[in-house]
Short mmCIF file of C-alpha atoms and ligand atoms in Angstrom, two decimals:
data_model
loop_
_atom_site.label_atom_id
_atom_site.label_comp_id
_atom_site.label_asym_id
_atom_site.label_seq_id
_atom_site.Cartn_x
_atom_site.Cartn_y
_atom_site.Cartn_z
CA MET A 1 86.93 89.85 108.67
CA LYS A 2 89.35 91.31 106.14
CA PHE A 3 92.02 93.85 107.06
CA PHE A 4 92.98 96.50 104.53
CA VAL A 5 95.59 99.16 105.20
CA ASP A 6 94.52 102.71 104.33
CA THR A 7 97.69 104.29 102.95
CA ALA A 8 99.76 104.87 99.84
CA ASN A 9 103.02 104.53 101.81
CA LEU A 10 104.93 101.54 100.40
CA ASP A 11 106.95 100.93 103.60
CA GLN A 12 103.77 100.76 105.67
CA ILE A 13 102.11 98.47 103.12
CA ARG A 14 105.18 96.18 103.23
CA GLU A 15 105.15 96.22 107.06
CA ALA A 16 101.44 95.25 107.19
CA HIS A 17 102.03 92.59 104.55
CA ASP A 18 105.02 91.14 106.42
CA LEU A 19 102.87 90.85 109.55
CA GLY A 20 100.82 88.29 107.61
CA ILE A 21 97.42 89.86 108.28
CA LEU A 22 96.95 92.05 105.22
CA ASP A 23 94.07 91.36 102.84
CA GLY A 24 94.22 94.52 100.74
CA VAL A 25 94.92 98.24 100.45
CA THR A 26 92.79 101.37 100.04
CA THR A 27 94.13 104.68 98.83
CA ASN A 28 92.60 108.01 97.90
CA PRO A 29 93.87 111.16 96.17
CA SER A 30 94.75 112.76 99.53
CA LEU A 31 96.82 109.74 100.60
CA MET A 32 98.65 109.78 97.22
CA ALA A 33 99.37 113.49 97.58
CA LYS A 34 100.66 112.89 101.13
CA GLU A 35 103.30 110.56 99.68
CA GLY A 36 104.21 113.17 97.05
CA ILE A 37 102.84 111.02 94.20
CA THR A 38 101.47 113.36 91.54
CA GLY A 39 100.73 113.15 87.81
CA GLU A 40 98.78 110.41 86.06
CA ALA A 41 101.81 108.32 85.04
CA ASN A 42 103.40 108.41 88.51
CA ILE A 43 100.10 107.58 90.17
CA ARG A 44 99.57 104.53 87.91
CA LYS A 45 103.15 103.38 88.50
CA HIS A 46 102.55 103.71 92.25
CA TYR A 47 99.41 101.54 92.04
CA ALA A 48 101.46 98.96 90.11
CA ASP A 49 104.10 99.05 92.88
CA ILE A 50 101.42 98.49 95.54
CA CYS A 51 99.98 95.57 93.55
CA GLU A 52 103.48 94.01 93.42
CA ILE A 53 103.47 93.86 97.23
CA VAL A 54 99.85 92.86 97.85
CA SER A 55 97.89 90.12 96.08
CA GLY A 56 94.58 91.17 97.69
CA ASP A 57 92.30 93.94 96.42
CA VAL A 58 93.83 97.40 95.97
CA SER A 59 91.42 100.34 95.64
CA ALA A 60 92.44 102.99 93.10
CA GLU A 61 90.25 106.09 93.07
CA VAL A 62 88.98 107.90 89.99
CA ILE A 63 89.02 111.69 89.97
CA SER A 64 86.42 112.12 87.21
CA THR A 65 82.89 112.97 88.29
CA ASP A 66 81.03 112.42 85.00
CA PHE A 67 79.90 108.99 83.78
CA GLU A 68 82.09 108.85 80.65
CA GLY A 69 85.15 110.09 82.54
CA ILE A 70 84.67 107.62 85.40
CA ILE A 71 84.31 104.71 82.94
CA ARG A 72 87.37 105.77 80.92
CA GLU A 73 89.51 106.26 84.01
CA GLY A 74 88.25 103.10 85.71
CA GLN A 75 89.02 100.97 82.66
CA GLU A 76 92.58 102.36 82.55
CA LEU A 77 93.05 101.74 86.29
CA ALA A 78 91.68 98.19 86.00
CA LYS A 79 94.34 97.41 83.36
CA ILE A 80 97.16 98.08 85.87
CA ALA A 81 96.73 94.75 87.69
CA PRO A 82 94.03 92.09 88.17
CA ASN A 83 93.62 93.04 91.84
CA ILE A 84 92.78 96.70 91.18
CA VAL A 85 89.35 97.76 92.48
CA VAL A 86 88.00 101.00 90.98
CA LYS A 87 87.03 103.41 93.74
CA VAL A 88 84.06 105.54 92.69
CA PRO A 89 82.44 108.41 94.63
CA MET A 90 78.84 108.18 95.85
CA ILE A 91 77.32 110.53 93.28
CA LYS A 92 74.67 110.02 90.59
CA ASP A 93 77.15 109.34 87.77
CA GLY A 94 79.17 107.22 90.19
CA ILE A 95 76.19 104.93 90.77
CA LYS A 96 75.61 104.63 87.00
CA ALA A 97 79.30 103.83 86.54
CA ILE A 98 79.26 101.21 89.32
CA ARG A 99 76.40 99.45 87.50
CA TRP A 100 78.42 99.59 84.25
CA PHE A 101 81.58 98.25 85.91
CA SER A 102 79.59 95.52 87.63
CA ASP A 103 78.02 94.45 84.31
CA ASN A 104 81.48 94.44 82.73
CA GLY A 105 83.29 92.40 85.39
CA ILE A 106 85.26 95.26 86.99
CA LYS A 107 85.33 95.40 90.81
CA THR A 108 84.30 98.65 92.52
CA ASN A 109 84.52 100.36 95.89
CA CYS A 110 81.82 102.99 96.41
CA THR A 111 83.45 105.69 98.53
CA LEU A 112 82.36 108.72 100.58
CA VAL A 113 79.30 106.99 102.01
CA PHE A 114 77.62 108.66 104.99
CA SER A 115 74.05 107.30 105.05
CA ALA A 116 72.06 104.07 104.89
CA GLY A 117 70.19 105.36 101.83
CA GLN A 118 73.46 105.75 99.95
CA ALA A 119 74.45 102.24 101.03
CA ILE A 120 71.24 100.79 99.56
CA LEU A 121 71.82 102.54 96.21
CA ALA A 122 75.41 101.29 95.96
CA ALA A 123 74.35 97.70 96.70
CA LYS A 124 71.54 97.92 94.12
CA ALA A 125 74.10 99.13 91.56
CA GLY A 126 76.27 96.07 92.28
CA ALA A 127 79.22 97.64 94.12
CA THR A 128 81.80 95.09 95.26
CA TYR A 129 82.64 97.15 98.34
CA LEU A 130 80.90 99.98 100.16
CA SER A 131 82.99 102.45 102.19
CA PRO A 132 81.08 104.16 105.02
CA PHE A 133 83.38 106.79 106.59
CA LEU A 134 83.04 106.08 110.30
CA GLY A 135 85.63 108.54 111.66
CA ARG A 136 84.37 111.50 109.64
CA ILE A 137 80.88 110.92 111.08
CA ASP A 138 82.35 110.85 114.60
CA ASP A 139 84.14 114.11 113.70
CA ILE A 140 80.78 115.88 113.41
CA SER A 141 79.53 114.46 116.72
CA TRP A 142 77.41 111.63 115.33
CA ASP A 143 78.13 107.98 116.04
CA GLY A 144 79.76 106.36 113.01
CA THR A 145 79.28 102.87 114.42
CA GLU A 146 75.48 103.38 114.31
CA LEU A 147 75.71 103.72 110.54
CA ILE A 148 77.76 100.52 110.28
CA ALA A 149 75.14 98.66 112.36
CA GLN A 150 72.31 100.01 110.18
CA ILE A 151 74.00 98.94 106.94
CA VAL A 152 74.88 95.49 108.32
CA GLU A 153 71.18 94.96 109.17
CA ILE A 154 69.88 96.23 105.82
CA TYR A 155 72.34 94.20 103.74
CA ALA A 156 71.49 91.07 105.76
CA ASN A 157 67.74 91.67 105.23
CA TYR A 158 68.16 91.40 101.47
CA GLY A 159 71.29 89.28 101.14
CA PHE A 160 73.11 92.04 99.25
CA ALA A 161 76.50 90.77 98.07
CA THR A 162 78.24 94.16 98.51
CA GLU A 163 80.90 93.93 101.22
CA ILE A 164 80.84 96.56 103.97
CA LEU A 165 84.31 98.11 104.11
CA ALA A 166 84.38 100.29 107.23
CA ALA A 167 86.61 103.25 106.38
CA SER A 168 87.96 106.39 108.03
CA ILE A 169 89.00 104.32 111.04
CA ARG A 170 90.81 106.43 113.60
CA ASN A 171 91.70 104.06 116.45
CA PRO A 172 91.84 100.37 117.48
CA LEU A 173 88.46 100.57 119.24
CA HIS A 174 86.83 101.46 115.91
CA ILE A 175 88.24 98.18 114.54
CA VAL A 176 86.88 96.17 117.49
CA ASN A 177 83.47 97.92 117.19
CA CYS A 178 83.31 97.07 113.48
CA ALA A 179 84.18 93.44 114.23
CA GLU A 180 81.37 93.27 116.82
CA LEU A 181 78.92 94.75 114.33
CA GLY A 182 79.90 92.36 111.55
CA ALA A 183 81.56 94.68 109.01
CA ASP A 184 83.12 92.50 106.31
CA VAL A 185 86.29 94.59 106.02
CA ILE A 186 88.03 97.41 107.87
CA THR A 187 90.51 99.74 106.27
CA ALA A 188 92.71 101.52 108.76
CA PRO A 189 96.02 103.35 109.07
CA LEU A 190 98.83 100.96 110.05
CA LYS A 191 99.08 102.76 113.42
CA SER A 192 95.50 101.74 114.39
CA ILE A 193 96.08 98.14 113.29
CA MET A 194 99.36 97.89 115.25
CA ALA A 195 97.66 99.40 118.32
CA LEU A 196 95.54 96.22 118.53
CA LEU A 197 98.71 94.51 119.81
CA ASN A 198 98.94 96.62 122.93
CA HIS A 199 98.01 95.49 126.44
CA PRO A 200 100.02 96.38 129.56
CA LEU A 201 99.31 92.97 131.14
CA THR A 202 100.93 91.30 128.11
CA ASP A 203 104.06 93.42 128.60
CA ILE A 204 104.15 92.81 132.39
CA GLY A 205 103.49 89.09 131.92
CA LEU A 206 106.19 88.68 129.29
CA GLU A 207 108.71 90.59 131.36
CA LYS A 208 108.06 88.26 134.33
CA PHE A 209 108.25 85.08 132.22
CA LEU A 210 111.59 86.17 130.77
CA ALA A 211 112.94 87.21 134.20
CA ASP A 212 111.90 83.85 135.76
CA TYR A 213 113.48 81.96 132.86
CA ALA A 214 116.69 83.96 133.32
CA LYS A 215 116.73 83.20 137.09
CA GLY A 216 116.16 79.47 136.51
CA ASN A 217 118.87 79.31 133.86
CA ALA A 218 121.45 81.56 135.51
C1 E4P B 301 88.67 105.21 102.59
O1 E4P B 301 88.89 104.38 101.75
C2 E4P B 301 89.44 106.44 102.78
O2 E4P B 301 90.67 106.31 102.12
C3 E4P B 301 89.78 106.72 104.22
O3 E4P B 301 89.41 105.67 105.08
C4 E4P B 301 89.40 108.08 104.68
O4 E4P B 301 89.86 108.25 105.99
P1 E4P B 301 90.02 109.67 106.70
O5 E4P B 301 88.67 110.15 107.07
O6 E4P B 301 90.88 109.40 107.89
O7 E4P B 301 90.68 110.56 105.68
#
């Protein structure tokens, strides 16, 4: 299972990388804006900075919604670094563009996926990654993990090569659920990844071990 961090914050990306568990990064226009990164040149420079830290795949999202625009933008993004993955929205021209990128050796991440039907289309088009948005489905009172399970089953039925990148993760339990279901990748905020560390019995146990050592070596 691969771990991607879902942020454009360089300090958080460095922290996840230093932990030794980071396989890649996903960003989106909202995450870029949150870091105050605006304007085409600054955004490209920021992707280059992320790719300096991380050798794994880094998703860079296009903002065009027409085929020609997506191709033009995606080609420019792909030139930034060899580990850039072009993130393309799940729309008709996006699917056409994913097929084009796939035929031309450019990796893609099909984003804003909310149904199994969309997942089938993206795999047929040759997407490298598929991003079902688990948390946003939970937000409207459906069970996001059900969608992950459905896609895992469908992709296994046909041996689709597209990797399931569970996105919009909101808590550590989402990560564990995705691992149980067999998602290939999770992308999560650093906070949710770090929360996997927590268990009160670990803290109590460590405190006792250290206290006993101190007593024995007083
Ligand atoms: C996926 O790649 C998106 O960047 C992200 O996971 C969306 O998460 P959100 O629903 O918390 O905004």
